Amino acid sequence: MAKLPGAIQGARIVGEKFVHAQRQQNPEGRMPLMDHIRELRNRVVKMALGLGAGMIVGFVFFAPIWNVIDRPLCTAVIRGQTGCKTLGVNQLALDGPLDPFYLRVKVAVIAGVILSSPVWLYQIWAFIAPGLYAREKKWSYIFLGTAVPLFLGGVTLAYWSLGRSMHYLLGLTPGTVANVISVDQYMSFVMAMLLAFGIAFEVPLLIVMLNLAGILTHERFRKWRRVMIFGVFLIAGMANPSPDPITMLILGGGCAALVEVAEFIVWSNDRRRARLHPDPYAGLADDQLSPIELGDTDDTSRFN
């Protein structure tokens, strides 16, 4: 009878050989439509489980999380006053008996989305990755290690700009009008800001992914560069729920800077591809015949 460690090692070797053989038979990761649907279902379930775990944390630590969420409003200087206890200036209010419960749910959703971002970002990548060639899958860890900081960076920038948005928007209120802000509306505003900034910061990563998949080249990117930059600011203005121009410039400027970094990565990757796989037709004129590579001379001599 084989020893247990030896049997485990043998099973591991057999499993690795089987996976290697499957990759050789299907190097491009192709699968039928139903398999794609099942894979999507499994990824969505895992994303939901991660979100649920993050929401549980949000329910348990509601008080400290809520103190972080209402801080941008409570620290904003409005009519020379700060704090959320000044009636008619920037005080939050609940409208109905169920609103306290809904407030905890929304806080838990915000906490769940942020805390589970490594989980759902990885699931999105894991669903897309099988469609890439095997040589490009080595970028998986780099993508995952980049997507999470980008999302969290966008959320952090959004949180930092919330105080400025509150100061600008509530500062437009006439002196004869009181500001009694609904908690539901404030939470919707905060959620929209955080998600808009977090998702917008993923656009440069999408550009790099399209380049690695062979869909977007630097030459094509360069032709549409001005349009892309304009589109970034346009999307920033549409995604930003605040009409504050400073907030829009912060979001658009941050995304534009990341797009420039993505362009450098695309340019470097295209140069690497050109060096490793040179184009045999590069440099040929339109009226010049391309060279034809013949096979072995011994095989072609019989046709002479």
mmCIF file of C-alpha atoms in Angstrom:
data_model
loop_
_atom_site.group_PDB
_atom_site.id
_atom_site.type_symbol
_atom_site.label_atom_id
_atom_site.label_comp_id
_atom_site.label_asym_id
_atom_site.label_seq_id
_atom_site.Cartn_x
_atom_site.Cartn_y
_atom_site.Cartn_z
ATOM 1 C CA MET A 1 0.000 0.000 0.000
ATOM 2 C CA ALA A 2 1.402 3.380 -0.981
ATOM 3 C CA LYS A 3 2.147 5.888 1.716
ATOM 4 C CA LEU A 4 -0.309 8.764 2.055
ATOM 5 C CA PRO A 5 2.165 11.592 1.228
ATOM 6 C CA GLY A 6 3.316 9.692 -1.852
ATOM 7 C CA ALA A 7 -0.261 9.154 -2.994
ATOM 8 C CA ILE A 8 -1.066 12.853 -2.545
ATOM 9 C CA GLN A 9 2.031 13.812 -4.522
ATOM 10 C CA GLY A 10 1.096 11.374 -7.278
ATOM 11 C CA ALA A 11 -2.462 12.727 -7.472
ATOM 12 C CA ARG A 12 -1.091 16.261 -7.674
ATOM 13 C CA ILE A 13 1.205 15.323 -10.570
ATOM 14 C CA VAL A 14 -1.636 13.594 -12.416
ATOM 15 C CA GLY A 15 -3.861 16.651 -11.901
ATOM 16 C CA GLU A 16 -1.196 19.011 -13.212
ATOM 17 C CA LYS A 17 -0.658 16.835 -16.281
ATOM 18 C CA PHE A 18 -4.399 16.749 -16.934
ATOM 19 C CA VAL A 19 -4.701 20.566 -16.680
ATOM 20 C CA HIS A 20 -1.668 20.965 -18.952
ATOM 21 C CA ALA A 21 -3.175 18.568 -21.506
ATOM 22 C CA GLN A 22 -6.483 20.435 -21.418
ATOM 23 C CA ARG A 23 -4.708 23.745 -22.026
ATOM 24 C CA GLN A 24 -2.833 22.263 -24.970
ATOM 25 C CA GLN A 25 -6.069 20.970 -26.498
ATOM 26 C CA ASN A 26 -7.862 24.282 -25.896
ATOM 27 C CA PRO A 27 -5.197 27.025 -25.651
ATOM 28 C CA GLU A 28 -7.648 29.862 -26.335
ATOM 29 C CA GLY A 29 -10.058 28.847 -23.571
ATOM 30 C CA ARG A 30 -13.060 28.350 -25.881
ATOM 31 C CA MET A 31 -16.270 26.942 -24.401
ATOM 32 C CA PRO A 32 -19.886 26.464 -25.544
ATOM 33 C CA LEU A 33 -22.551 29.083 -24.850
ATOM 34 C CA MET A 34 -24.169 27.121 -22.035
ATOM 35 C CA ASP A 35 -20.808 26.750 -20.328
ATOM 36 C CA HIS A 36 -20.384 30.524 -20.560
ATOM 37 C CA ILE A 37 -23.783 30.998 -18.946
ATOM 38 C CA ARG A 38 -22.960 28.564 -16.148
ATOM 39 C CA GLU A 39 -19.607 30.263 -15.621
ATOM 40 C CA LEU A 40 -21.326 33.649 -15.445
ATOM 41 C CA ARG A 41 -23.829 32.292 -12.935
ATOM 42 C CA ASN A 42 -21.067 30.934 -10.703
ATOM 43 C CA ARG A 43 -19.180 34.239 -10.844
ATOM 44 C CA VAL A 44 -22.303 36.224 -9.989
ATOM 45 C CA VAL A 45 -23.043 33.944 -7.032
ATOM 46 C CA LYS A 46 -19.521 34.403 -5.687
ATOM 47 C CA MET A 47 -19.795 38.165 -6.134
ATOM 48 C CA ALA A 48 -23.096 38.128 -4.234
ATOM 49 C CA LEU A 49 -21.550 36.097 -1.412
ATOM 50 C CA GLY A 50 -18.666 38.549 -1.152
ATOM 51 C CA LEU A 51 -21.080 41.481 -1.130
ATOM 52 C CA GLY A 52 -23.162 39.776 1.544
ATOM 53 C CA ALA A 53 -20.128 39.235 3.759
ATOM 54 C CA GLY A 54 -19.180 42.906 3.384
ATOM 55 C CA MET A 55 -22.741 43.974 4.234
ATOM 56 C CA ILE A 56 -22.628 41.940 7.436
ATOM 57 C CA VAL A 57 -19.523 43.882 8.439
ATOM 58 C CA GLY A 58 -21.389 47.096 7.587
ATOM 59 C CA PHE A 59 -24.308 46.106 9.837
ATOM 60 C CA VAL A 60 -22.022 45.200 12.740
ATOM 61 C CA PHE A 61 -19.902 48.357 12.542
ATOM 62 C CA PHE A 62 -22.685 50.737 11.572
ATOM 63 C CA ALA A 63 -21.845 53.506 14.049
ATOM 64 C CA PRO A 64 -18.194 54.111 13.066
ATOM 65 C CA ILE A 65 -18.996 53.750 9.352
ATOM 66 C CA TRP A 66 -21.839 56.256 9.619
ATOM 67 C CA ASN A 67 -19.526 58.720 11.377
ATOM 68 C CA VAL A 68 -17.218 58.482 8.352
ATOM 69 C CA ILE A 69 -20.080 58.921 5.864
ATOM 70 C CA ASP A 70 -21.666 62.007 7.436
ATOM 71 C CA ARG A 71 -18.312 63.688 8.179
ATOM 72 C CA PRO A 72 -18.074 65.510 4.797
ATOM 73 C CA LEU A 73 -21.432 67.174 5.451
ATOM 74 C CA CYS A 74 -20.842 67.860 9.128
ATOM 75 C CA THR A 75 -17.401 69.396 8.566
ATOM 76 C CA ALA A 76 -18.445 71.573 5.599
ATOM 77 C CA VAL A 77 -18.545 75.302 6.394
ATOM 78 C CA ILE A 78 -22.038 76.534 5.492
ATOM 79 C CA ARG A 79 -23.084 80.089 6.366
ATOM 80 C CA GLY A 80 -20.083 80.258 8.640
ATOM 81 C CA GLN A 81 -21.207 77.244 10.693
ATOM 82 C CA THR A 82 -20.244 73.579 10.818
ATOM 83 C CA GLY A 83 -21.752 70.485 12.355
ATOM 84 C CA CYS A 84 -24.944 68.539 11.615
ATOM 85 C CA LYS A 85 -26.808 69.794 14.682
ATOM 86 C CA THR A 86 -27.495 73.311 13.466
ATOM 87 C CA LEU A 87 -31.178 73.437 12.562
ATOM 88 C CA GLY A 88 -31.839 74.861 9.121
ATOM 89 C CA VAL A 89 -28.199 74.857 7.986
ATOM 90 C CA ASN A 90 -27.068 71.300 7.243
ATOM 91 C CA GLN A 91 -29.106 69.073 9.494
ATOM 92 C CA LEU A 92 -29.997 65.551 8.366
ATOM 93 C CA ALA A 93 -33.531 64.302 8.864
ATOM 94 C CA LEU A 94 -35.469 61.038 8.541
ATOM 95 C CA ASP A 95 -38.902 61.061 6.942
ATOM 96 C CA GLY A 96 -40.577 57.868 8.151
ATOM 97 C CA PRO A 97 -40.460 55.102 10.763
ATOM 98 C CA LEU A 98 -38.747 52.653 8.378
ATOM 99 C CA ASP A 99 -36.012 55.104 7.353
ATOM 100 C CA PRO A 100 -33.639 54.182 10.228
ATOM 101 C CA PHE A 101 -33.652 50.587 8.993
ATOM 102 C CA TYR A 102 -33.182 51.634 5.354
ATOM 103 C CA LEU A 103 -30.308 53.839 6.462
ATOM 104 C CA ARG A 104 -28.511 50.871 7.985
ATOM 105 C CA VAL A 105 -29.114 48.854 4.818
ATOM 106 C CA LYS A 106 -27.628 51.577 2.602
ATOM 107 C CA VAL A 107 -24.624 51.969 4.872
ATOM 108 C CA ALA A 108 -24.144 48.189 4.762
ATOM 109 C CA VAL A 109 -24.349 48.242 0.934
ATOM 110 C CA ILE A 110 -21.670 50.938 0.702
ATOM 111 C CA ALA A 111 -19.434 49.029 3.102
ATOM 112 C CA GLY A 112 -20.109 45.762 1.260
ATOM 113 C CA VAL A 113 -19.230 47.149 -2.176
ATOM 114 C CA ILE A 114 -15.971 48.666 -0.922
ATOM 115 C CA LEU A 115 -14.867 45.773 1.277
ATOM 116 C CA SER A 116 -15.745 43.107 -1.303
ATOM 117 C CA SER A 117 -14.108 44.975 -4.210
ATOM 118 C CA PRO A 118 -11.204 42.475 -4.382
ATOM 119 C CA VAL A 119 -13.746 39.638 -4.682
ATOM 120 C CA TRP A 120 -16.024 41.027 -7.412
ATOM 121 C CA LEU A 121 -13.150 42.551 -9.374
ATOM 122 C CA TYR A 122 -11.393 39.181 -9.381
ATOM 123 C CA GLN A 123 -14.602 37.408 -10.460
ATOM 124 C CA ILE A 124 -14.997 39.813 -13.370
ATOM 125 C CA TRP A 125 -11.422 39.206 -14.425
ATOM 126 C CA ALA A 126 -11.728 35.440 -13.970
ATOM 127 C CA PHE A 127 -14.745 35.445 -16.299
ATOM 128 C CA ILE A 128 -12.880 37.418 -18.982
ATOM 129 C CA ALA A 129 -9.436 35.799 -18.643
ATOM 130 C CA PRO A 130 -10.229 32.412 -20.319
ATOM 131 C CA GLY A 131 -10.861 34.294 -23.546
ATOM 132 C CA LEU A 132 -7.275 35.524 -23.624
ATOM 133 C CA TYR A 133 -4.348 33.605 -24.966
ATOM 134 C CA ALA A 134 -2.280 31.626 -22.500
ATOM 135 C CA ARG A 135 0.718 33.945 -22.864
ATOM 136 C CA GLU A 136 -1.453 36.889 -21.797
ATOM 137 C CA LYS A 137 -2.852 35.235 -18.678
ATOM 138 C CA LYS A 138 0.359 36.016 -16.822
ATOM 139 C CA TRP A 139 -1.054 39.523 -16.435
ATOM 140 C CA SER A 140 -3.854 38.265 -14.181
ATOM 141 C CA TYR A 141 -2.115 39.089 -10.927
ATOM 142 C CA ILE A 142 -1.039 42.466 -12.271
ATOM 143 C CA PHE A 143 -4.619 43.284 -13.276
ATOM 144 C CA LEU A 144 -6.012 42.227 -9.919
ATOM 145 C CA GLY A 145 -3.279 44.122 -8.092
ATOM 146 C CA THR A 146 -4.073 47.210 -10.154
ATOM 147 C CA ALA A 147 -7.888 47.119 -10.304
ATOM 148 C CA VAL A 148 -8.393 47.114 -6.540
ATOM 149 C CA PRO A 149 -6.075 50.102 -5.799
ATOM 150 C CA LEU A 150 -7.618 52.022 -8.710
ATOM 151 C CA PHE A 151 -11.142 51.463 -7.399
ATOM 152 C CA LEU A 152 -10.165 52.326 -3.842
ATOM 153 C CA GLY A 153 -8.250 55.360 -5.102
ATOM 154 C CA GLY A 154 -11.347 56.599 -6.929
ATOM 155 C CA VAL A 155 -13.474 56.056 -3.819
ATOM 156 C CA THR A 156 -10.938 57.938 -1.685
ATOM 157 C CA LEU A 157 -10.860 60.853 -4.122
ATOM 158 C CA ALA A 158 -14.668 60.926 -4.171
ATOM 159 C CA TYR A 159 -14.798 60.981 -0.367
ATOM 160 C CA TRP A 160 -12.274 63.807 -0.286
ATOM 161 C CA SER A 161 -14.317 65.853 -2.769
ATOM 162 C CA LEU A 162 -17.614 65.274 -0.923
ATOM 163 C CA GLY A 163 -16.869 68.023 1.593
ATOM 164 C CA ARG A 164 -16.134 70.484 -1.213
ATOM 165 C CA SER A 165 -19.353 69.476 -2.978
ATOM 166 C CA MET A 166 -21.407 69.985 0.177
ATOM 167 C CA HIS A 167 -19.836 73.398 0.753
ATOM 168 C CA TYR A 168 -20.530 74.474 -2.831
ATOM 169 C CA LEU A 169 -24.056 73.082 -3.202
ATOM 170 C CA LEU A 170 -25.470 74.070 0.175
ATOM 171 C CA GLY A 171 -23.736 77.424 -0.057
ATOM 172 C CA LEU A 172 -26.083 78.263 -2.947
ATOM 173 C CA THR A 173 -29.092 78.203 -0.615
ATOM 174 C CA PRO A 174 -30.665 81.649 -0.096
ATOM 175 C CA GLY A 175 -30.493 83.075 3.385
ATOM 176 C CA THR A 176 -34.262 82.867 3.855
ATOM 177 C CA VAL A 177 -34.367 79.115 3.057
ATOM 178 C CA ALA A 178 -33.547 76.403 5.573
ATOM 179 C CA ASN A 179 -31.533 73.274 4.716
ATOM 180 C CA VAL A 180 -33.110 70.173 6.233
ATOM 181 C CA ILE A 181 -31.554 67.373 4.185
ATOM 182 C CA SER A 182 -33.199 64.002 3.819
ATOM 183 C CA VAL A 183 -30.924 61.156 4.877
ATOM 184 C CA ASP A 184 -32.194 59.097 1.946
ATOM 185 C CA GLN A 185 -31.190 61.767 -0.573
ATOM 186 C CA TYR A 186 -27.826 62.305 1.106
ATOM 187 C CA MET A 187 -27.052 58.581 1.049
ATOM 188 C CA SER A 188 -28.060 58.321 -2.609
ATOM 189 C CA PHE A 189 -25.740 61.224 -3.391
ATOM 190 C CA VAL A 190 -22.834 59.641 -1.492
ATOM 191 C CA MET A 191 -23.331 56.234 -3.117
ATOM 192 C CA ALA A 192 -23.477 57.780 -6.591
ATOM 193 C CA MET A 193 -20.299 59.774 -5.972
ATOM 194 C CA LEU A 194 -18.312 56.826 -4.614
ATOM 195 C CA LEU A 195 -19.363 54.420 -7.368
ATOM 196 C CA ALA A 196 -18.909 57.008 -10.142
ATOM 197 C CA PHE A 197 -15.346 57.798 -9.085
ATOM 198 C CA GLY A 198 -14.440 54.163 -8.382
ATOM 199 C CA ILE A 199 -15.724 52.838 -11.728
ATOM 200 C CA ALA A 200 -14.332 55.785 -13.698
ATOM 201 C CA PHE A 201 -10.847 55.002 -12.414
ATOM 202 C CA GLU A 202 -11.130 51.544 -13.992
ATOM 203 C CA VAL A 203 -11.292 53.011 -17.526
ATOM 204 C CA PRO A 204 -7.468 53.116 -17.984
ATOM 205 C CA LEU A 205 -7.279 49.484 -16.937
ATOM 206 C CA LEU A 206 -9.922 48.644 -19.549
ATOM 207 C CA ILE A 207 -7.776 50.355 -22.193
ATOM 208 C CA VAL A 208 -4.769 48.227 -21.233
ATOM 209 C CA MET A 209 -6.888 45.060 -21.263
ATOM 210 C CA LEU A 210 -8.133 45.821 -24.775
ATOM 211 C CA ASN A 211 -4.544 46.336 -25.896
ATOM 212 C CA LEU A 212 -3.355 43.054 -24.404
ATOM 213 C CA ALA A 213 -6.264 41.288 -26.082
ATOM 214 C CA GLY A 214 -5.122 42.710 -29.422
ATOM 215 C CA ILE A 215 -8.228 44.871 -29.933
ATOM 216 C CA LEU A 216 -6.757 48.324 -29.318
ATOM 217 C CA THR A 217 -3.339 49.363 -30.672
ATOM 218 C CA HIS A 218 -1.365 52.482 -29.848
ATOM 219 C CA GLU A 219 -1.703 53.705 -33.421
ATOM 220 C CA ARG A 220 -5.471 53.574 -33.153
ATOM 221 C CA PHE A 221 -5.335 55.077 -29.666
ATOM 222 C CA ARG A 222 -3.194 57.961 -30.913
ATOM 223 C CA LYS A 223 -5.676 58.784 -33.678
ATOM 224 C CA TRP A 224 -8.542 58.954 -31.198
ATOM 225 C CA ARG A 225 -6.565 60.387 -28.293
ATOM 226 C CA ARG A 226 -8.220 63.825 -28.261
ATOM 227 C CA VAL A 227 -11.644 62.269 -28.597
ATOM 228 C CA MET A 228 -10.884 59.929 -25.699
ATOM 229 C CA ILE A 229 -9.723 62.763 -23.454
ATOM 230 C CA PHE A 230 -12.842 64.738 -24.342
ATOM 231 C CA GLY A 231 -14.924 61.635 -23.660
ATOM 232 C CA VAL A 232 -13.265 61.207 -20.266
ATOM 233 C CA PHE A 233 -14.317 64.699 -19.189
ATOM 234 C CA LEU A 234 -17.758 64.201 -20.737
ATOM 235 C CA ILE A 235 -18.271 60.956 -18.826
ATOM 236 C CA ALA A 236 -16.911 62.634 -15.694
ATOM 237 C CA GLY A 237 -19.537 65.345 -16.019
ATOM 238 C CA MET A 238 -22.311 62.795 -16.618
ATOM 239 C CA ALA A 239 -21.175 60.396 -13.880
ATOM 240 C CA ASN A 240 -20.698 63.177 -11.353
ATOM 241 C CA PRO A 241 -24.046 63.682 -9.609
ATOM 242 C CA SER A 242 -22.927 67.103 -8.428
ATOM 243 C CA PRO A 243 -23.054 70.150 -10.745
ATOM 244 C CA ASP A 244 -19.980 71.437 -8.961
ATOM 245 C CA PRO A 245 -17.419 72.202 -11.732
ATOM 246 C CA ILE A 246 -14.480 71.719 -9.352
ATOM 247 C CA THR A 247 -15.579 68.178 -8.554
ATOM 248 C CA MET A 248 -15.977 67.423 -12.264
ATOM 249 C CA LEU A 249 -12.466 68.745 -12.937
ATOM 250 C CA ILE A 250 -11.066 66.617 -10.107
ATOM 251 C CA LEU A 251 -12.696 63.478 -11.499
ATOM 252 C CA GLY A 252 -11.875 64.288 -15.134
ATOM 253 C CA GLY A 253 -8.309 65.342 -14.354
ATOM 254 C CA GLY A 254 -7.616 62.191 -12.357
ATOM 255 C CA CYS A 255 -9.024 59.966 -15.108
ATOM 256 C CA ALA A 256 -7.141 61.870 -17.815
ATOM 257 C CA ALA A 257 -3.859 61.421 -15.941
ATOM 258 C CA LEU A 258 -4.519 57.686 -15.645
ATOM 259 C CA VAL A 259 -5.384 57.516 -19.351
ATOM 260 C CA GLU A 260 -1.973 59.030 -20.131
ATOM 261 C CA VAL A 261 -0.339 56.316 -18.027
ATOM 262 C CA ALA A 262 -2.414 53.701 -19.871
ATOM 263 C CA GLU A 263 -1.262 55.157 -23.201
ATOM 264 C CA PHE A 264 2.382 54.744 -22.175
ATOM 265 C CA ILE A 265 1.729 51.112 -21.225
ATOM 266 C CA VAL A 266 -0.043 50.486 -24.557
ATOM 267 C CA TRP A 267 2.852 52.090 -26.442
ATOM 268 C CA SER A 268 5.417 49.991 -24.566
ATOM 269 C CA ASN A 269 3.456 46.783 -25.131
ATOM 270 C CA ASP A 270 3.109 47.475 -28.870
ATOM 271 C CA ARG A 271 6.859 48.073 -29.148
ATOM 272 C CA ARG A 272 7.512 44.803 -27.328
ATOM 273 C CA ARG A 273 5.189 42.939 -29.685
ATOM 274 C CA ALA A 274 6.807 44.524 -32.728
ATOM 275 C CA ARG A 275 10.238 43.496 -31.488
ATOM 276 C CA LEU A 276 9.231 39.909 -30.723
ATOM 277 C CA HIS A 277 6.952 39.439 -33.735
ATOM 278 C CA PRO A 278 8.058 41.807 -36.541
ATOM 279 C CA ASP A 279 5.621 42.444 -39.361
ATOM 280 C CA PRO A 280 7.067 41.039 -42.654
ATOM 281 C CA TYR A 281 4.994 43.533 -44.645
ATOM 282 C CA ALA A 282 6.092 46.618 -42.730
ATOM 283 C CA GLY A 283 7.782 49.268 -44.862
ATOM 284 C CA LEU A 284 6.437 47.941 -48.190
ATOM 285 C CA ALA A 285 4.964 50.403 -50.666
ATOM 286 C CA ASP A 286 1.431 49.940 -51.955
ATOM 287 C CA ASP A 287 2.710 48.888 -55.411
ATOM 288 C CA GLN A 288 5.508 46.652 -54.104
ATOM 289 C CA LEU A 289 5.201 42.875 -54.108
ATOM 290 C CA SER A 290 5.555 41.180 -50.743
ATOM 291 C CA PRO A 291 8.139 38.391 -50.424
ATOM 292 C CA ILE A 292 6.857 34.827 -50.513
ATOM 293 C CA GLU A 293 8.591 32.357 -48.261
ATOM 294 C CA LEU A 294 8.932 28.968 -49.988
ATOM 295 C CA GLY A 295 9.315 25.704 -48.197
ATOM 296 C CA ASP A 296 12.169 23.241 -48.493
ATOM 297 C CA THR A 297 13.974 23.490 -51.854
ATOM 298 C CA ASP A 298 13.982 19.722 -52.157
ATOM 299 C CA ASP A 299 10.174 19.696 -52.047
ATOM 300 C CA THR A 300 9.804 22.463 -54.623
ATOM 301 C CA SER A 301 12.472 21.220 -57.078
ATOM 302 C CA ARG A 302 10.164 18.536 -58.401
ATOM 303 C CA PHE A 303 7.790 21.190 -59.808
ATOM 304 C CA ASN A 304 10.612 22.636 -61.969
#
